[in-house]
mmCIF file of C-alpha atoms in Angstrom:
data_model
loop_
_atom_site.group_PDB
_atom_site.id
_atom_site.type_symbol
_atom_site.label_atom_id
_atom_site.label_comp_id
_atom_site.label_asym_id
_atom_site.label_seq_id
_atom_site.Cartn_x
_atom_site.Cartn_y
_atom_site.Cartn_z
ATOM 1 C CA UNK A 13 -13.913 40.032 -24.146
ATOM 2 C CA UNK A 14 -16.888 38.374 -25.860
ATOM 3 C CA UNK A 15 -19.283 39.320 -22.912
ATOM 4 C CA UNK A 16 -19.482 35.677 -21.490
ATOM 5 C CA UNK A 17 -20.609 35.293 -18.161
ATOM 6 C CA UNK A 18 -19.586 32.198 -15.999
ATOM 7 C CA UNK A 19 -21.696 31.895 -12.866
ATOM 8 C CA UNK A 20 -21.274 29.583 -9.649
ATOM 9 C CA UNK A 21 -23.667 28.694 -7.054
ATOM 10 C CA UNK A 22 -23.171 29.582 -3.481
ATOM 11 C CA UNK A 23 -23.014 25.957 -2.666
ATOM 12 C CA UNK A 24 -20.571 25.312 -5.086
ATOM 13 C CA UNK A 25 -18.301 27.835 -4.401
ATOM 14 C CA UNK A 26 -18.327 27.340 -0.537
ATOM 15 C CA UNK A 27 -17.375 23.422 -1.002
ATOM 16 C CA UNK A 28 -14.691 24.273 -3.668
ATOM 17 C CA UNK A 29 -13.113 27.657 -1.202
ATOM 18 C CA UNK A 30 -10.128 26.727 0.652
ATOM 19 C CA UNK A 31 -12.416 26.578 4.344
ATOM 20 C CA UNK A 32 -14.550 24.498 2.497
ATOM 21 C CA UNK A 33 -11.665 21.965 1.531
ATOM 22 C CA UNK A 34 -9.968 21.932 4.713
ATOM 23 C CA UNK A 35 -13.423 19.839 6.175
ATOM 24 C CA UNK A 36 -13.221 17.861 3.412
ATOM 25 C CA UNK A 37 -11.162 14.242 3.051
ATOM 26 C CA UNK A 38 -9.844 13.449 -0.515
ATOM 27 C CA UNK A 39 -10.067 10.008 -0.243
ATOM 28 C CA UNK A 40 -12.456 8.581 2.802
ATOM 29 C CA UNK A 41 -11.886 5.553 4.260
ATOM 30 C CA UNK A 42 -11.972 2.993 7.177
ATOM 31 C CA UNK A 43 -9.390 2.693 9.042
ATOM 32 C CA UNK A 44 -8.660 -0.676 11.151
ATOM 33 C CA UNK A 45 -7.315 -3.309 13.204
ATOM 34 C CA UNK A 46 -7.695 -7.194 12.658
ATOM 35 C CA UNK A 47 -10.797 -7.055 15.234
ATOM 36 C CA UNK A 48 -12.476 -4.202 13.187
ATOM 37 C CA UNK A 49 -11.674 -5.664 9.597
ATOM 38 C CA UNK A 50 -13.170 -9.150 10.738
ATOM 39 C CA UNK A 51 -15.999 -7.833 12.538
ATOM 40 C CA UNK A 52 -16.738 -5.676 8.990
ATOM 41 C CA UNK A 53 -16.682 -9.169 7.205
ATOM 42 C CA UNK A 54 -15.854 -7.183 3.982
ATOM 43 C CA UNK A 55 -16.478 -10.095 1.052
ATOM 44 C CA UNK A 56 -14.422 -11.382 -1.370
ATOM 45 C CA UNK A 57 -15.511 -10.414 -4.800
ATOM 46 C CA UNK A 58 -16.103 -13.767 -7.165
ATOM 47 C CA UNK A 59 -13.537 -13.978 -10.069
ATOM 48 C CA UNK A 60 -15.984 -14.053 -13.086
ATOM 49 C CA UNK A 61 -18.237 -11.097 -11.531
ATOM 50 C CA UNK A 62 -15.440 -9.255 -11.365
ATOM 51 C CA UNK A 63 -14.307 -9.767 -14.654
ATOM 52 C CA UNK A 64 -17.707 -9.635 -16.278
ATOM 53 C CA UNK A 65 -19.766 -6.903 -14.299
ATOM 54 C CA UNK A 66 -19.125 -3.363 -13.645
ATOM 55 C CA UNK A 67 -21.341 -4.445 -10.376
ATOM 56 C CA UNK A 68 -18.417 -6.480 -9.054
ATOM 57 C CA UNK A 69 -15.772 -4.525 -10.073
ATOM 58 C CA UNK A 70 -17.590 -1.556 -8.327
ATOM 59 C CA UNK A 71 -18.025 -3.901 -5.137
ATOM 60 C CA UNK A 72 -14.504 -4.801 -5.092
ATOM 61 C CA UNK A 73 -13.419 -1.416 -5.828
ATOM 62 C CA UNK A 74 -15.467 0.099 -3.180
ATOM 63 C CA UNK A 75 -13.874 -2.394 -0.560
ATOM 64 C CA UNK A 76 -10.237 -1.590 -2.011
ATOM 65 C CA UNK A 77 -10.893 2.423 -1.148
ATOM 66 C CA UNK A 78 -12.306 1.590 2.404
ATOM 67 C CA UNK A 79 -9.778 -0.881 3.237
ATOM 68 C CA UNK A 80 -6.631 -0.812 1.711
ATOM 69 C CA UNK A 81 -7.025 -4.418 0.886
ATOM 70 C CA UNK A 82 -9.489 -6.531 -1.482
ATOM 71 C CA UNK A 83 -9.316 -9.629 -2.199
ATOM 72 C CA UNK A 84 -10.922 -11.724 -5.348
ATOM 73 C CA UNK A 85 -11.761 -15.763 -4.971
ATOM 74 C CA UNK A 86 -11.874 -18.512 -7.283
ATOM 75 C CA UNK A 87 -9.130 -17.285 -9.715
ATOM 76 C CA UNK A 88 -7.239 -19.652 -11.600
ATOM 77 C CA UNK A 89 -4.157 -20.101 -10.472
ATOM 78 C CA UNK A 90 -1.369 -19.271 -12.904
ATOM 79 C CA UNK A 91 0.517 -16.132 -13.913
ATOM 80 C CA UNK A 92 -1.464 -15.647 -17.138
ATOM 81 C CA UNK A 93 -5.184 -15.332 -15.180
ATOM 82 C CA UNK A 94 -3.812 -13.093 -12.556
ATOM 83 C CA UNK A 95 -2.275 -10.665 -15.390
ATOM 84 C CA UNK A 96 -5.692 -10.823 -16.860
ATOM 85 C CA UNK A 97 -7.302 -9.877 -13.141
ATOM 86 C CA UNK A 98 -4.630 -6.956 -13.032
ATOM 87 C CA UNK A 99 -5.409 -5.456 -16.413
ATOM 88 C CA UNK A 100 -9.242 -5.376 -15.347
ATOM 89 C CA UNK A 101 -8.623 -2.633 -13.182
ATOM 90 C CA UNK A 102 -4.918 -0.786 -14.482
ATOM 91 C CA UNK A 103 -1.755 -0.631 -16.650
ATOM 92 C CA UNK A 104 0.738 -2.759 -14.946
ATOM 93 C CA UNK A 105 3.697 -1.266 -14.114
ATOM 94 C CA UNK A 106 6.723 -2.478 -15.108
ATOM 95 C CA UNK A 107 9.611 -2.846 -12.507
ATOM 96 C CA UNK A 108 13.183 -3.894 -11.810
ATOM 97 C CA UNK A 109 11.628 -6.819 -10.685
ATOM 98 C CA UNK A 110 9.711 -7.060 -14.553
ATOM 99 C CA UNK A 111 5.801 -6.744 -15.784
ATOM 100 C CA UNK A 112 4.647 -9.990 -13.618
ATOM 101 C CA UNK A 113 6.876 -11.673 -11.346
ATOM 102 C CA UNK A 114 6.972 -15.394 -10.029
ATOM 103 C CA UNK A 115 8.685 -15.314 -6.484
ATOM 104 C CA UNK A 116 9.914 -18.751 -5.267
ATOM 105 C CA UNK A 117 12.364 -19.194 -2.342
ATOM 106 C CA UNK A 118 15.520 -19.757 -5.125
ATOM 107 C CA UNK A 119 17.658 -16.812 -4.329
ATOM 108 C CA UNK A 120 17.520 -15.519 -7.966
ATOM 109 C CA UNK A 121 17.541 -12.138 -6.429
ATOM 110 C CA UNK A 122 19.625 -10.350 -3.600
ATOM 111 C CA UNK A 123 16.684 -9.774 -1.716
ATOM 112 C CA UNK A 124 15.410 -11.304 1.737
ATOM 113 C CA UNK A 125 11.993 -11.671 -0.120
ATOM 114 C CA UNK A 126 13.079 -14.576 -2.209
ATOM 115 C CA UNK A 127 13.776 -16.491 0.975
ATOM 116 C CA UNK A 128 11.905 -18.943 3.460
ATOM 117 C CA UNK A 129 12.615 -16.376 6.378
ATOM 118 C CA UNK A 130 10.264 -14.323 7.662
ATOM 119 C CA UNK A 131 9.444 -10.912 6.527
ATOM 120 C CA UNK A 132 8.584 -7.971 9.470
ATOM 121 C CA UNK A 133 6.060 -5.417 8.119
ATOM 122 C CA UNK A 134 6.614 -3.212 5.045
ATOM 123 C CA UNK A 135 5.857 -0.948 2.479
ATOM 124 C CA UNK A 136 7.450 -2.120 -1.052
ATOM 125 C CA UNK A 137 9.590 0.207 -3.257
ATOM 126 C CA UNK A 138 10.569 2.958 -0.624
ATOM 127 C CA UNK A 139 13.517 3.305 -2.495
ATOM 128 C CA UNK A 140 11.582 4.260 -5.770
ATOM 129 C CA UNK A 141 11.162 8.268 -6.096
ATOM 130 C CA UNK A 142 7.219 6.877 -6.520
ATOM 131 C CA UNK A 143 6.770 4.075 -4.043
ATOM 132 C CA UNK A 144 4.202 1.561 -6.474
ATOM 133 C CA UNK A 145 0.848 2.454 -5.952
ATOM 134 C CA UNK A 146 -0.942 -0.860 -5.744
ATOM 135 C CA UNK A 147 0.111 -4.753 -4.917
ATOM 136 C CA UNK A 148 -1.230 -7.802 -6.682
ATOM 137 C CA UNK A 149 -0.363 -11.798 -4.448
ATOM 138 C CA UNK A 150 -1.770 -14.606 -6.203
ATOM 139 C CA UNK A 151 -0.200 -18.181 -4.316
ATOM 140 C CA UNK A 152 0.261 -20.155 -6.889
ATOM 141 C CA UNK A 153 1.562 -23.143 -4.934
ATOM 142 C CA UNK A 154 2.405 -24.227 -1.603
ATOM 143 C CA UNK A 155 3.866 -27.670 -0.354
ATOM 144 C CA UNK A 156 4.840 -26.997 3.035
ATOM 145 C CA UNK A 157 4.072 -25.147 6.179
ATOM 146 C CA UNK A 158 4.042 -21.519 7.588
ATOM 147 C CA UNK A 159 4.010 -18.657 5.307
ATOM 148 C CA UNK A 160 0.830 -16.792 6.307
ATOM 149 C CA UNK A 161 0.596 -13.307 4.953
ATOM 150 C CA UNK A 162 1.060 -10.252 7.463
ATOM 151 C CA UNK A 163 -1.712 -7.390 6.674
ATOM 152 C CA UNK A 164 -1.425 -4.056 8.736
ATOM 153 C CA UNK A 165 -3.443 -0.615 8.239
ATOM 154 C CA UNK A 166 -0.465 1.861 8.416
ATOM 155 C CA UNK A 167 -3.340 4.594 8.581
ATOM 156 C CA UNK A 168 -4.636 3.414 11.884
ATOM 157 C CA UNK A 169 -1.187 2.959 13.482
ATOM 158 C CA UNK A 170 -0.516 6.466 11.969
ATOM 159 C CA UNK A 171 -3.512 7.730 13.452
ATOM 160 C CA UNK A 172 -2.626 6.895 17.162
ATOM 161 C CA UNK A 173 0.185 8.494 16.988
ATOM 162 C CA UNK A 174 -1.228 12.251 16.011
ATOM 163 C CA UNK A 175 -3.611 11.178 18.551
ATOM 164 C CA UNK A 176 -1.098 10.342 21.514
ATOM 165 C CA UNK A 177 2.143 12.276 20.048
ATOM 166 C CA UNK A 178 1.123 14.902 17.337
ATOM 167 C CA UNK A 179 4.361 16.876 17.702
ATOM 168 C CA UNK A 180 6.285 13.068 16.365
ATOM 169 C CA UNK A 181 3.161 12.882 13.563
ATOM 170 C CA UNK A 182 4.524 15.871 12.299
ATOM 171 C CA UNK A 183 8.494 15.274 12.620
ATOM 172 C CA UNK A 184 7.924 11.883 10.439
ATOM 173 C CA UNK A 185 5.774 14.136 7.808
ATOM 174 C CA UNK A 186 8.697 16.382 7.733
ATOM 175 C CA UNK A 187 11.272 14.677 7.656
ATOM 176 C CA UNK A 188 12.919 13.794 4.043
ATOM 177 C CA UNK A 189 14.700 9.677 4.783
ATOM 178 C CA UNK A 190 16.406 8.232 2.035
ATOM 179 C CA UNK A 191 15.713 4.592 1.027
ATOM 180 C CA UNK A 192 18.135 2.353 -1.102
ATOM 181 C CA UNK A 193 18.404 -0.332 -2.769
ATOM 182 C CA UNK A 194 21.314 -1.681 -4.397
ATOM 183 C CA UNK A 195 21.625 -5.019 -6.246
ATOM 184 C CA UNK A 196 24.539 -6.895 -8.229
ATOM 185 C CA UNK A 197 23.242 -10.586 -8.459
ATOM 186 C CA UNK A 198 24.046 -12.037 -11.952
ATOM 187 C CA UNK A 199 22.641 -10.139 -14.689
ATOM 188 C CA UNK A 200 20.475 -7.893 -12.357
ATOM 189 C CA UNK A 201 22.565 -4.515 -11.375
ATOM 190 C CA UNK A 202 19.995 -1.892 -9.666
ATOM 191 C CA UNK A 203 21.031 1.355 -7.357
ATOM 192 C CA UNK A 204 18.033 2.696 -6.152
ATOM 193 C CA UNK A 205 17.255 5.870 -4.206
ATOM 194 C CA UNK A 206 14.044 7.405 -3.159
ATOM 195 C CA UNK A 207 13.251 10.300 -1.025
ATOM 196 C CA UNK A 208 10.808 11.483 1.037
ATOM 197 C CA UNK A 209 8.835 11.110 4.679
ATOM 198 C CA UNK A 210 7.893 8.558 6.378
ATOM 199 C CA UNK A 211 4.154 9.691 6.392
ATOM 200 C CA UNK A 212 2.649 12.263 3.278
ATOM 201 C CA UNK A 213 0.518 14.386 4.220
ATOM 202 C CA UNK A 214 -1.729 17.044 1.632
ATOM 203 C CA UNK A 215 -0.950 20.255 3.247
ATOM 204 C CA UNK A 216 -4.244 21.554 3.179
ATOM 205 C CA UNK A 217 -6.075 19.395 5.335
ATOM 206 C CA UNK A 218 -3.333 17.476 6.821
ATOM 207 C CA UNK A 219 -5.183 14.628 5.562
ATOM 208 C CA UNK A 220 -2.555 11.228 5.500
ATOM 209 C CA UNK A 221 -2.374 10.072 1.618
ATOM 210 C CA UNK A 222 1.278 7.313 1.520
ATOM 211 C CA UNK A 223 2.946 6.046 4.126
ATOM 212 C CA UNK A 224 6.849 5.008 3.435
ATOM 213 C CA UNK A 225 7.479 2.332 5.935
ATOM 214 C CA UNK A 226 10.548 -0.280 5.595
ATOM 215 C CA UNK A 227 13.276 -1.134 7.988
ATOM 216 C CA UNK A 228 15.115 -3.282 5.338
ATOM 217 C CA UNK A 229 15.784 -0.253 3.038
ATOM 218 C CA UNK A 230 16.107 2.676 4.952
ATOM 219 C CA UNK A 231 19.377 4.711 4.231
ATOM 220 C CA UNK A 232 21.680 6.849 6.145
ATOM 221 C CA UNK A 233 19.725 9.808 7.773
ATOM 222 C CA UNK A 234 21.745 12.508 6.434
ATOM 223 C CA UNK A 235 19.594 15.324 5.902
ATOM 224 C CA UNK A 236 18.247 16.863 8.603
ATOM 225 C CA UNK A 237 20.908 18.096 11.711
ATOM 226 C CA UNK A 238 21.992 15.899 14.194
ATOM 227 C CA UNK A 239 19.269 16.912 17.042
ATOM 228 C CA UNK A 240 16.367 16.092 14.789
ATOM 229 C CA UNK A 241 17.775 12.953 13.716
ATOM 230 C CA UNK A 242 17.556 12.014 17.602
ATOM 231 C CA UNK A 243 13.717 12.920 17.830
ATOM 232 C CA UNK A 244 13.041 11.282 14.526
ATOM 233 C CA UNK A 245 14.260 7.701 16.178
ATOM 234 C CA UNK A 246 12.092 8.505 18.803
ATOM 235 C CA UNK A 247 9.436 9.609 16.742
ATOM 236 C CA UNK A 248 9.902 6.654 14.344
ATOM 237 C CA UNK A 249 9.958 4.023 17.325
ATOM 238 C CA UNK A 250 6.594 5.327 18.551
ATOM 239 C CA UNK A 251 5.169 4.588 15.174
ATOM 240 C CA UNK A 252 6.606 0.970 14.920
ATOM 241 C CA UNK A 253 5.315 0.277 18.303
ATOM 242 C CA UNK A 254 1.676 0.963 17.095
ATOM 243 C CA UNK A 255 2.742 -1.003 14.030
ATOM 244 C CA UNK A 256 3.837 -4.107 15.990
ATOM 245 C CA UNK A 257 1.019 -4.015 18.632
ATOM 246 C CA UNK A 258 -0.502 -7.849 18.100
ATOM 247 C CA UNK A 259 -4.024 -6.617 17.772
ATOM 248 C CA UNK A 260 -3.231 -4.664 14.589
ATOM 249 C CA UNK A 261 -1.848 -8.144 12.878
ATOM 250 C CA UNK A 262 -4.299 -9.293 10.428
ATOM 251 C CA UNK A 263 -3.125 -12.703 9.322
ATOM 252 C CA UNK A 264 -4.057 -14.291 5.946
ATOM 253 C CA UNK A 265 -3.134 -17.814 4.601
ATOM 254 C CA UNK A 266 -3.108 -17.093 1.179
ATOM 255 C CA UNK A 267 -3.980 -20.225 -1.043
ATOM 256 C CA UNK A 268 -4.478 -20.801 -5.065
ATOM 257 C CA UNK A 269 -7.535 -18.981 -6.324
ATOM 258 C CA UNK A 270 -7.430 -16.171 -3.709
ATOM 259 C CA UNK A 271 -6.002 -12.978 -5.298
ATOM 260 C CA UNK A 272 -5.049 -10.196 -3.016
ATOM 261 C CA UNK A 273 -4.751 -6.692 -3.762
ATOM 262 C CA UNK A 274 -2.572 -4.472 -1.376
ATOM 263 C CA UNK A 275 -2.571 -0.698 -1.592
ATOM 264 C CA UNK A 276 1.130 -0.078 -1.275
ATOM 265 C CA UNK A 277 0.792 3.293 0.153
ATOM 266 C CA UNK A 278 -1.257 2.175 3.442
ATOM 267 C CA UNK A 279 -0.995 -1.207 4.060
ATOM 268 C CA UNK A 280 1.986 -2.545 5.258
ATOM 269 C CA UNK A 281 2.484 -6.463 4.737
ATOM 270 C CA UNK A 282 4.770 -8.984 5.651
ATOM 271 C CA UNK A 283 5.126 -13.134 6.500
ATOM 272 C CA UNK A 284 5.894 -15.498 8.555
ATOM 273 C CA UNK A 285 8.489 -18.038 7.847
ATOM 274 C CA UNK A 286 7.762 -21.188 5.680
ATOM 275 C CA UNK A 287 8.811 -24.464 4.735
ATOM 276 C CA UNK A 288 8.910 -26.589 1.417
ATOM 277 C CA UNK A 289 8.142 -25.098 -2.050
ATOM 278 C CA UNK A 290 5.971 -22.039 -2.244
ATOM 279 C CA UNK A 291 5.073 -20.164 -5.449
ATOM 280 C CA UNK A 292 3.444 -16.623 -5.837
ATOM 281 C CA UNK A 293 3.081 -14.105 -8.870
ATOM 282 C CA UNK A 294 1.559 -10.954 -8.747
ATOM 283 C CA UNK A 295 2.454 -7.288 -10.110
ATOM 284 C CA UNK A 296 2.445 -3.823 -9.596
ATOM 285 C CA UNK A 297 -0.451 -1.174 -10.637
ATOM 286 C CA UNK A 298 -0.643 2.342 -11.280
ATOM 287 C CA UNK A 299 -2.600 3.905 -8.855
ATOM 288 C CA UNK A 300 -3.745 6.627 -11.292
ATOM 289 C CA UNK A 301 -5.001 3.830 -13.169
ATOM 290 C CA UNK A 302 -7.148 2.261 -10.296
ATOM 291 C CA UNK A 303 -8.295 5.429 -9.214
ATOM 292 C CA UNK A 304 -9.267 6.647 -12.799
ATOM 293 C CA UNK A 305 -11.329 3.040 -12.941
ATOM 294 C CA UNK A 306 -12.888 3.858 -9.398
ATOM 295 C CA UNK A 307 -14.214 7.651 -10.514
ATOM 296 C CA UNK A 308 -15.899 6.379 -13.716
ATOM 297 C CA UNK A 309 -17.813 3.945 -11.806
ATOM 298 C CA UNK A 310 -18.918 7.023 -9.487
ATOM 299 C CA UNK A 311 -16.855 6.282 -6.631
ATOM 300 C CA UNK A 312 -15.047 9.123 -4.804
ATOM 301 C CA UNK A 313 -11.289 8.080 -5.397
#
C-alpha cells in the first residue's frame, strides 16, 4: 500500500523457479569407493590450524561436505581436547548415551558396541525420530590387535541402485521402517522408536539427503501391506549387496591424535573385531550447527 516496488532479475528468478531448482543439487558432493577416496588423497586438516584459522576450518569443512568424512591429526588425546575440537565447529548434542562418551569394551551398556566383536556397517541412532547429524571418534587408547574402523559412502551404494533398480530406489524412499531401541541395564532404561525410510529423498529434485541404514535396530515391518513388505526385502537386499561389495570398504586404523568426523546421514561405519583394551570418546553434532558454520565461511551447505 505504500507504493513499494520489489524487483527481481531474470536470472534470479529463473534459478529460484521450481524448473530452475529441479537442476539444481542442495548439497553437492563426491560420491565414492575406497579406490576413489584414496586416489583423491583428501588431507587431514592439522589440529592447531583448525582450531586457530578460519583457513583450516574452511579446508576441513570443505572435505567434510565432499566426503562425508574428515578427519583432523595431531589432537591430543583425551576427552577434554576432542570436546574442544567438537565445539569448534557445533553444539554437541546431548544423547542417551550423554554430552561426550568414553566407549571401552566393559559392557556398561546393553549394546553390541561396547563389545570386542565386530560391528557390520551402520548408520547410528535410526531409532531416534532425528537420526544424529554428525559423528565425532577420537582412539584414545589401544593395547591390542584388530579393531580397524569400517568407512562406507551410503550415497554411492545408493546411487547404483537407482542406476541398476530405480523402481527398488524408490520402494526404500517410500517406505516408512520402524527402528528400536530398548535398554534396561542398571540405571540406564531407554525405549526408543524412530520412523522413517531407508533412503530421504527432497521431493523436488529427488536429490538423496539421509540414509537410515542398521540391521541391529530395525523393527517389525508393520506398516505397509504384506506384498510390499516382500519387495522391500528384495529391495533392501539389493542395497546391502552394494553396501557389502569389498571395493566400497574403506578401512581406517584409527590411532591417538587422529580425530574422525562421520556424517551420520551418509556414511555408514562399522569394525572389525579387536583384542586387549581399547578406548575411544567422541560425540554427537548438530548438523544445523555444522552446516550454519560451513555457509558463513561461503561454502554451499
Amino acid at each position: 500500500p505504500d507504493g513499494h516496488v520489489t524487483r527481481y532479475g531474470l536470472e534470479w528468478l529463473v534459478k529460484n523457479s521450481y524448473e530452475g531448482q529441479k537442476q539444481q543439487v542442495m548439497h553437492p558432493r563426491i560420491l565414492w569407493n575406497a579406490e576413489i577416496y584414496r586416489q583423491a588423497q583428501v588431507p587431514s586438516v592439522d589440529c592447531r590450524s583448525f582450531l586457530e584459522t578460519d583457513e583450516g576450518l574452511k579446508e576441513f569443512l570443505q572435505n567434510f561436505l565432499l566426503y562425508g568424512i574428515a578427519f583432523v591429526e595431531n589432537v591430543t588425546p583425551t576427552k577434554e581436547d576432542t570436546e574442544i575440537l567438537a565445539e569448534r565447529i557445533s553444539l554437541i548434542r546431548e544423547t542417551i548415551y550423554g554430552r561426550m562418551w568414553y566407549f571401552t569394551s566393559d559392557f556398561s551398556r546393553g549394546d553390541t558396541a561396547y563389545t570386542k566383536l565386530a560391528l557390520d556397517r551402520h548408520t547410528d541412532t535410526t531409532y531416534f525420530q532425528e537420526p544424529c547429524g554428525i559423528q565425532v571418534f577420537h582412539c584414545l587408547k589401544h593395547e591390542g590387535t584388530g579393531g580397524r574402523t569400517l568407512l562406507v559412502d551410503g550415497f554411492y551404494a545408493a546411487e547404483q541402485v537407482l542406476q541398476q533398480a530405480p523402481d527398488q530406489f524408490e520402494l526404500l524412499s517410500k517406505v516408512p521402517l520402524k527402528h528400536e531401541y530398548v535398554e534396561n541395564v542398571g540405571d540406564c532404561h531407554n525405549h526408543m522408536i524412530g520412523v522413517g525410510p531407508v533412503l530421504n529423498v527432497y521431493p523436488w529434485n529427488n536429490e538423496l539427503y539421509l540414509i537410515r541404514y542398521n540391521n541391529y535396530d530395525r523393527a517389525v515391518i508393520n506398516t505397509v501391506p504384506y506384498d510390499v513388505v516382500h519387495r522391500w526385502y528384495a529391495a533392501h537386499r539389493t542395497l546391502t549387496t552394494e553396501l557389502r561389495r569389498p571395493e566400497n570398504e574403506l578401512w581406517v586404523k584409527l590411532k591417538p591424535g587422529k580425530a574422525l568426523f562421520v556424517d551420520n546421514w551418509r556414511v555408514l561405519h562399522g569394525r572389525e573385531a579387536f583384542t586387549g583394551y581399547r578406548q575411544l570418546c567422541g560425540c554427537y553434532l548438530t548438523r544445523d550447527d555444522v552446516l550454519n558454520t560451513a555457509r558463513w565461511l561461503g561454502l554451499q551447505a
